[in-house]
Amino acid sequence: MSSLKWWENAVIYQIYPRSFQDSNSDGIGDLNGITSRLDYIANLGVDAIWISPFFMSPQYDFGYDVSNYCDVNPEYGSLSDFDRLIEETHNLNLRLLIDIVPAHCSFLHPWFEESRKSKDNPKSNWFHWVDPKPDGCPPNNWLSFFGGPAWSWEPRRQQYYLHNFLPQQPNLNYANHEVQDALNKVARFWFDRGVDGFRLDAVHTINGDCEPYKDNLPNPNFNLGNLPQDRQPFFRQLHDIAQLNQPVIQEFTKTFRKIANKYDGDRFLMGEVDGDNGNATNISKIFSEPGRLHATYNFDLLKWTGLNVSELKNAISNAREAFNGTGRLCFAFSNHDVPRSATRQLSPLELTSEKQDNLQLLLLQLQTSLIGSSCVYQGEELGLPDVSDIQFDKMKDPWGLNFYPEFRGRDTCRTPMVWEKSKPMGGFTAANESWLPIATSHLEKAGLDMARCENSVYQKFSNFLKWRKKQPAMVTANIMSHVSGGPKEIIFDRISETQILRCKFDFELVKSTFSEVTYGAS
């Protein structure tokens, strides 16, 4: 039925491999574990899966610090395990996306190990090396996302190197064309193995043309409030002028797009981007201009404290204004970096706890009724809440460890999936201990149990996705009307040549309705 490319309206299921399913009893999820649960994903009715990094890594940032882009970290399996996974995924008519981390690598990557040795080795300028100020201080005021300066000292070179995240994640220098060539080879390696596309992690943090390394300006909209980021110095600055969203990034996206276009099967490039003070939509438009990324991963629904109905309307309206008639954006309510939507959205919408499952279904239906594609984070189809009671000695996330106790980081949304309440460790692992604690609060919503339960969020969402695939307005066009409705409603029409489908989401009754309409009728 669809006249769109697969990625223009896909529902993508995000897997955080470390926490999905352990197959070898070491307490850590792995590739074979994902393969063993593919039926569960396919039966849900999604179109694709996206797997967070499983590459070689010392795991300082749990895979987002890559030491070899073209091999699998042993705790996740092997390349042959990945080949089997992609074969089984395609056998179930699912597409498979993987994360590529282009902006930075691990400090244990051979590239950086060579670069840091001296100022005259073959990779001496593959990273950002800058002399100190006369007083020994870093070259400017840039800060790391995870706390502290964005510069660390290398005694052998007597210079600072740039890292927008951890010191163990040095930023690559895209002013050097050899760096681009190296990442091009990474893209071809995985496309040749059959992956259907990449989610490009933090692509807006690529650095290349940033000399003379100007200072960031103060953020005039910063307020010392109650949000986690309000307690972190990074957000006191504006970054788009100097540190982030630099023009060189688009040379990278254009090159990656040319590579993707040479492969059959409509290979897909989706970039994670953001901007200062709610500028994500405008940044997204730049990143997805013709010849660049196919789509961007939209942050407008990922606010840390959740969104009230008015804020949801504004976010959807802004995206519609920028992208109506295209599939150039991807929506998500949750991912591996933010608290789960079942927890975030409950408080601002003033709903009682017994309506939480209904709210979760409503949010999933809303997200997958919007134009473009959408990403559903593992466990969202079950209505799993965030886990806020992880003890400090069990925490793993470096971001949370740096800012504890005011901010507990990302462990709260990364605890292992549970599959059957009756099994030890919820069926996640046969080990006595998992890398993060199993959340006992999740056991009542274990995945396989809920897949067999007629009234579960899983089953209702699965029924919705299968119905969605039969609606021309949802799958043959990416057009929606303006957003309307009362203070507790969101109403819009999805429009195709053969159908106008009115989508109504009532947050007071916590109920959705979908009906075919003819313009001129009420």
Short mmCIF file of N, CA and C in Angstrom, two decimals, residues 280-402:
data_model
loop_
_atom_site.label_atom_id
_atom_site.label_comp_id
_atom_site.label_asym_id
_atom_site.label_seq_id
_atom_site.Cartn_x
_atom_site.Cartn_y
_atom_site.Cartn_z
N ALA A 280 16.21 22.98 18.30
CA ALA A 280 16.42 21.68 17.66
C ALA A 280 15.72 21.58 16.31
N THR A 281 14.52 22.16 16.18
CA THR A 281 13.79 22.05 14.93
C THR A 281 14.53 22.75 13.79
N ASN A 282 15.02 23.96 14.04
CA ASN A 282 15.76 24.67 12.99
C ASN A 282 17.06 23.95 12.64
N ILE A 283 17.73 23.42 13.65
CA ILE A 283 18.95 22.65 13.40
C ILE A 283 18.62 21.42 12.57
N SER A 284 17.51 20.76 12.89
CA SER A 284 17.11 19.56 12.16
C SER A 284 16.88 19.86 10.68
N LYS A 285 16.30 21.01 10.38
CA LYS A 285 16.06 21.38 8.98
C LYS A 285 17.38 21.48 8.23
N ILE A 286 18.40 22.04 8.88
CA ILE A 286 19.70 22.18 8.22
C ILE A 286 20.31 20.81 7.95
N PHE A 287 20.23 19.93 8.94
CA PHE A 287 20.86 18.61 8.82
C PHE A 287 20.18 17.72 7.79
N SER A 288 18.90 17.96 7.51
CA SER A 288 18.17 17.08 6.59
C SER A 288 17.85 17.75 5.26
N GLU A 289 18.60 18.79 4.92
CA GLU A 289 18.45 19.39 3.59
C GLU A 289 18.85 18.37 2.53
N PRO A 290 18.38 18.54 1.29
CA PRO A 290 18.70 17.56 0.23
C PRO A 290 20.18 17.25 0.15
N GLY A 291 20.48 15.95 0.05
CA GLY A 291 21.86 15.52 -0.06
C GLY A 291 22.55 15.31 1.26
N ARG A 292 21.85 15.58 2.37
CA ARG A 292 22.43 15.37 3.70
C ARG A 292 21.75 14.17 4.35
N LEU A 293 21.47 14.22 5.64
CA LEU A 293 20.81 13.10 6.31
C LEU A 293 19.39 12.92 5.80
N HIS A 294 18.90 11.68 5.82
CA HIS A 294 17.51 11.45 5.43
C HIS A 294 16.55 12.05 6.47
N ALA A 295 16.93 11.96 7.74
CA ALA A 295 16.06 12.44 8.81
C ALA A 295 16.89 12.73 10.04
N THR A 296 16.30 13.46 10.97
CA THR A 296 16.95 13.73 12.25
C THR A 296 16.09 13.19 13.38
N TYR A 297 16.77 12.88 14.45
CA TYR A 297 16.14 12.34 15.65
C TYR A 297 15.69 13.52 16.50
N ASN A 298 14.38 13.73 16.60
CA ASN A 298 13.82 14.94 17.16
C ASN A 298 13.78 14.88 18.69
N PHE A 299 14.29 15.93 19.34
CA PHE A 299 14.35 15.98 20.80
C PHE A 299 13.15 16.68 21.43
N ASP A 300 12.22 17.17 20.62
CA ASP A 300 11.18 18.03 21.16
C ASP A 300 10.24 17.33 22.14
N LEU A 301 10.13 16.01 22.07
CA LEU A 301 9.25 15.27 22.99
C LEU A 301 10.03 14.61 24.12
N LEU A 302 11.33 14.92 24.23
CA LEU A 302 12.19 14.23 25.19
C LEU A 302 12.56 15.11 26.39
N LYS A 303 11.74 16.10 26.71
CA LYS A 303 12.01 16.98 27.84
C LYS A 303 12.10 16.16 29.13
N TRP A 304 13.12 16.46 29.93
CA TRP A 304 13.42 15.63 31.11
C TRP A 304 12.25 15.49 32.07
N THR A 305 11.49 16.56 32.28
CA THR A 305 10.40 16.50 33.25
C THR A 305 9.05 16.20 32.61
N GLY A 306 9.05 15.85 31.34
CA GLY A 306 7.78 15.60 30.68
C GLY A 306 7.18 16.88 30.12
N LEU A 307 6.11 16.73 29.37
CA LEU A 307 5.46 17.86 28.71
C LEU A 307 3.98 17.86 29.07
N ASN A 308 3.44 19.04 29.35
CA ASN A 308 1.99 19.11 29.49
C ASN A 308 1.36 19.17 28.10
N VAL A 309 0.04 19.16 28.05
CA VAL A 309 -0.64 19.06 26.75
C VAL A 309 -0.32 20.26 25.88
N SER A 310 -0.27 21.44 26.46
CA SER A 310 0.05 22.64 25.69
C SER A 310 1.44 22.54 25.08
N GLU A 311 2.40 22.05 25.86
CA GLU A 311 3.76 21.91 25.35
C GLU A 311 3.84 20.84 24.27
N LEU A 312 3.08 19.76 24.43
CA LEU A 312 3.02 18.73 23.38
C LEU A 312 2.50 19.32 22.08
N LYS A 313 1.43 20.10 22.19
CA LYS A 313 0.85 20.74 21.00
C LYS A 313 1.88 21.62 20.30
N ASN A 314 2.58 22.42 21.08
CA ASN A 314 3.56 23.33 20.49
C ASN A 314 4.67 22.56 19.78
N ALA A 315 5.15 21.49 20.42
CA ALA A 315 6.22 20.70 19.81
C ALA A 315 5.76 20.07 18.51
N ILE A 316 4.54 19.52 18.50
CA ILE A 316 4.01 18.88 17.30
C ILE A 316 3.76 19.93 16.21
N SER A 317 3.21 21.07 16.60
CA SER A 317 2.93 22.14 15.63
C SER A 317 4.22 22.65 14.99
N ASN A 318 5.27 22.83 15.80
CA ASN A 318 6.54 23.30 15.25
C ASN A 318 7.12 22.30 14.26
N ALA A 319 7.03 21.03 14.60
CA ALA A 319 7.54 20.00 13.70
C ALA A 319 6.72 19.95 12.42
N ARG A 320 5.41 20.08 12.54
CA ARG A 320 4.55 20.08 11.36
C ARG A 320 4.88 21.24 10.43
N GLU A 321 5.07 22.42 11.02
CA GLU A 321 5.37 23.60 10.21
C GLU A 321 6.67 23.42 9.43
N ALA A 322 7.64 22.76 10.06
CA ALA A 322 8.95 22.60 9.42
C ALA A 322 9.00 21.43 8.46
N PHE A 323 8.23 20.36 8.72
CA PHE A 323 8.45 19.11 8.00
C PHE A 323 7.20 18.51 7.36
N ASN A 324 6.08 19.22 7.37
CA ASN A 324 4.86 18.64 6.79
C ASN A 324 5.09 18.26 5.32
N GLY A 325 4.65 17.08 4.97
CA GLY A 325 4.83 16.59 3.61
C GLY A 325 6.14 15.86 3.39
N THR A 326 6.93 15.69 4.45
CA THR A 326 8.20 14.99 4.34
C THR A 326 8.29 13.91 5.41
N GLY A 327 9.29 13.05 5.28
CA GLY A 327 9.59 12.07 6.32
C GLY A 327 10.94 12.34 6.93
N ARG A 328 11.29 13.60 7.08
CA ARG A 328 12.66 13.98 7.44
C ARG A 328 12.88 14.13 8.94
N LEU A 329 11.96 13.61 9.75
CA LEU A 329 12.19 13.66 11.19
C LEU A 329 11.68 12.38 11.84
N CYS A 330 12.22 12.11 13.02
CA CYS A 330 11.86 10.91 13.78
C CYS A 330 11.54 11.33 15.21
N PHE A 331 10.37 10.95 15.69
CA PHE A 331 9.94 11.31 17.04
C PHE A 331 10.26 10.20 18.03
N ALA A 332 10.50 10.59 19.28
CA ALA A 332 10.65 9.64 20.37
C ALA A 332 10.22 10.31 21.66
N PHE A 333 9.59 9.54 22.54
CA PHE A 333 9.26 10.01 23.88
C PHE A 333 10.29 9.56 24.91
N SER A 334 11.04 8.51 24.59
CA SER A 334 12.03 7.98 25.53
C SER A 334 13.20 7.39 24.76
N ASN A 335 14.34 7.29 25.45
CA ASN A 335 15.48 6.56 24.90
C ASN A 335 16.41 6.20 26.06
N HIS A 336 17.61 5.78 25.73
CA HIS A 336 18.57 5.32 26.73
C HIS A 336 19.21 6.46 27.51
N ASP A 337 18.87 7.70 27.21
CA ASP A 337 19.51 8.86 27.85
C ASP A 337 18.58 9.66 28.75
N VAL A 338 17.28 9.39 28.74
CA VAL A 338 16.33 10.20 29.51
C VAL A 338 15.42 9.29 30.32
N PRO A 339 14.82 9.81 31.40
CA PRO A 339 13.86 9.00 32.16
C PRO A 339 12.73 8.51 31.27
N ARG A 340 12.20 7.35 31.61
CA ARG A 340 11.15 6.75 30.79
C ARG A 340 9.88 7.61 30.80
N SER A 341 9.17 7.58 29.67
CA SER A 341 7.99 8.43 29.51
C SER A 341 6.89 8.07 30.50
N ALA A 342 6.79 6.80 30.88
CA ALA A 342 5.74 6.41 31.83
C ALA A 342 5.91 7.12 33.16
N THR A 343 7.13 7.52 33.48
CA THR A 343 7.38 8.28 34.71
C THR A 343 7.37 9.78 34.43
N ARG A 344 8.03 10.22 33.36
CA ARG A 344 8.13 11.65 33.09
C ARG A 344 6.78 12.28 32.83
N GLN A 345 5.92 11.61 32.09
CA GLN A 345 4.67 12.24 31.66
C GLN A 345 3.56 12.17 32.70
N LEU A 346 3.74 11.37 33.75
CA LEU A 346 2.65 11.20 34.71
C LEU A 346 2.39 12.46 35.50
N SER A 347 3.44 13.07 36.04
CA SER A 347 3.28 14.20 36.93
C SER A 347 2.71 15.44 36.25
N PRO A 348 3.29 15.91 35.13
CA PRO A 348 2.76 17.15 34.54
C PRO A 348 1.34 17.02 34.02
N LEU A 349 0.90 15.79 33.71
CA LEU A 349 -0.47 15.63 33.21
C LEU A 349 -1.46 15.34 34.33
N GLU A 350 -0.97 15.28 35.57
CA GLU A 350 -1.81 15.15 36.76
C GLU A 350 -2.76 13.96 36.66
N LEU A 351 -2.21 12.80 36.30
CA LEU A 351 -3.00 11.59 36.19
C LEU A 351 -2.74 10.69 37.39
N THR A 352 -3.76 9.97 37.80
CA THR A 352 -3.59 9.02 38.89
C THR A 352 -2.82 7.80 38.39
N SER A 353 -2.22 7.08 39.30
CA SER A 353 -1.33 5.99 38.93
C SER A 353 -2.05 4.88 38.18
N GLU A 354 -3.34 4.65 38.48
CA GLU A 354 -4.05 3.56 37.80
C GLU A 354 -4.28 3.85 36.32
N LYS A 355 -4.11 5.10 35.91
CA LYS A 355 -4.28 5.44 34.50
C LYS A 355 -2.94 5.45 33.75
N GLN A 356 -1.88 5.03 34.42
CA GLN A 356 -0.56 5.14 33.81
C GLN A 356 -0.45 4.30 32.54
N ASP A 357 -0.97 3.06 32.57
CA ASP A 357 -0.90 2.22 31.37
C ASP A 357 -1.69 2.84 30.22
N ASN A 358 -2.85 3.41 30.53
CA ASN A 358 -3.64 4.07 29.49
C ASN A 358 -2.89 5.26 28.91
N LEU A 359 -2.22 5.99 29.79
CA LEU A 359 -1.42 7.12 29.32
C LEU A 359 -0.30 6.64 28.41
N GLN A 360 0.38 5.56 28.81
CA GLN A 360 1.49 5.07 28.00
C GLN A 360 1.00 4.66 26.62
N LEU A 361 -0.13 3.97 26.55
CA LEU A 361 -0.69 3.59 25.25
C LEU A 361 -1.04 4.84 24.44
N LEU A 362 -1.63 5.83 25.10
CA LEU A 362 -2.00 7.08 24.42
C LEU A 362 -0.77 7.75 23.82
N LEU A 363 0.33 7.80 24.59
CA LEU A 363 1.55 8.43 24.09
C LEU A 363 2.14 7.65 22.92
N LEU A 364 2.13 6.32 23.02
CA LEU A 364 2.63 5.50 21.91
C LEU A 364 1.80 5.70 20.65
N GLN A 365 0.49 5.76 20.80
CA GLN A 365 -0.38 5.98 19.65
C GLN A 365 -0.18 7.37 19.06
N LEU A 366 -0.04 8.37 19.93
CA LEU A 366 0.21 9.73 19.45
C LEU A 366 1.52 9.79 18.68
N GLN A 367 2.58 9.26 19.25
CA GLN A 367 3.89 9.31 18.62
C GLN A 367 3.89 8.65 17.26
N THR A 368 3.24 7.51 17.13
CA THR A 368 3.25 6.77 15.88
C THR A 368 2.14 7.21 14.92
N SER A 369 1.40 8.25 15.29
CA SER A 369 0.42 8.85 14.39
C SER A 369 0.93 10.12 13.74
N LEU A 370 2.07 10.60 14.19
CA LEU A 370 2.64 11.82 13.65
C LEU A 370 3.35 11.54 12.32
N ILE A 371 3.63 12.59 11.58
CA ILE A 371 4.37 12.42 10.33
C ILE A 371 5.79 11.94 10.63
N GLY A 372 6.41 11.32 9.65
CA GLY A 372 7.76 10.84 9.81
C GLY A 372 7.80 9.50 10.52
N SER A 373 8.98 9.13 10.96
CA SER A 373 9.17 7.86 11.66
C SER A 373 9.16 8.10 13.17
N SER A 374 9.24 7.02 13.92
CA SER A 374 9.26 7.14 15.38
C SER A 374 10.08 6.00 15.96
N CYS A 375 10.69 6.28 17.12
CA CYS A 375 11.49 5.28 17.83
C CYS A 375 10.83 4.96 19.16
N VAL A 376 10.63 3.69 19.41
CA VAL A 376 10.05 3.21 20.66
C VAL A 376 11.16 2.51 21.44
N TYR A 377 11.49 3.03 22.60
CA TYR A 377 12.57 2.47 23.41
C TYR A 377 12.10 1.20 24.12
N GLN A 378 12.98 0.21 24.19
CA GLN A 378 12.62 -1.08 24.80
C GLN A 378 11.95 -0.89 26.16
N GLY A 379 10.83 -1.56 26.35
CA GLY A 379 10.08 -1.44 27.59
C GLY A 379 8.96 -0.43 27.54
N GLU A 380 9.00 0.51 26.58
CA GLU A 380 7.90 1.47 26.46
C GLU A 380 6.61 0.77 26.07
N GLU A 381 6.75 -0.32 25.30
CA GLU A 381 5.56 -1.08 24.89
C GLU A 381 4.94 -1.84 26.05
N LEU A 382 5.59 -1.81 27.20
CA LEU A 382 5.07 -2.45 28.41
C LEU A 382 4.60 -1.43 29.44
N GLY A 383 4.91 -0.16 29.21
CA GLY A 383 4.58 0.86 30.19
C GLY A 383 5.51 0.83 31.39
N LEU A 384 6.77 0.41 31.20
CA LEU A 384 7.69 0.31 32.32
C LEU A 384 8.01 1.70 32.88
N PRO A 385 8.01 1.85 34.19
CA PRO A 385 8.42 3.12 34.80
C PRO A 385 9.93 3.20 34.94
N ASP A 386 10.41 4.39 35.22
CA ASP A 386 11.81 4.58 35.52
C ASP A 386 12.15 3.94 36.87
N VAL A 387 13.43 3.66 37.09
CA VAL A 387 13.86 3.02 38.33
C VAL A 387 14.73 4.02 39.09
N SER A 388 14.19 4.60 40.14
CA SER A 388 14.87 5.70 40.82
C SER A 388 15.59 5.28 42.09
N ASP A 389 15.50 4.00 42.46
CA ASP A 389 16.05 3.58 43.76
C ASP A 389 17.34 2.76 43.63
N ILE A 390 18.10 2.96 42.55
CA ILE A 390 19.36 2.26 42.40
C ILE A 390 20.37 2.85 43.40
N GLN A 391 20.96 1.98 44.20
CA GLN A 391 21.92 2.44 45.19
C GLN A 391 23.20 2.94 44.52
N PHE A 392 23.86 3.87 45.20
CA PHE A 392 25.05 4.50 44.61
C PHE A 392 26.11 3.47 44.24
N ASP A 393 26.30 2.45 45.09
CA ASP A 393 27.35 1.46 44.80
C ASP A 393 26.98 0.53 43.65
N LYS A 394 25.74 0.61 43.17
CA LYS A 394 25.31 -0.19 42.02
C LYS A 394 25.23 0.64 40.74
N MET A 395 25.40 1.96 40.85
CA MET A 395 25.32 2.83 39.69
C MET A 395 26.52 2.64 38.77
N LYS A 396 26.31 2.83 37.48
CA LYS A 396 27.37 2.66 36.49
C LYS A 396 27.58 3.90 35.62
N ASP A 397 26.56 4.69 35.40
CA ASP A 397 26.64 5.80 34.45
C ASP A 397 27.59 6.88 34.96
N PRO A 398 28.64 7.21 34.20
CA PRO A 398 29.58 8.24 34.67
C PRO A 398 28.94 9.60 34.86
N TRP A 399 27.94 9.91 34.06
CA TRP A 399 27.24 11.19 34.20
C TRP A 399 26.55 11.27 35.55
N GLY A 400 25.82 10.20 35.90
CA GLY A 400 25.15 10.17 37.19
C GLY A 400 26.12 10.15 38.36
N LEU A 401 27.21 9.41 38.23
CA LEU A 401 28.20 9.35 39.30
C LEU A 401 28.82 10.72 39.55
N ASN A 402 28.98 11.51 38.49
CA ASN A 402 29.57 12.84 38.64
C ASN A 402 28.66 13.81 39.37
#
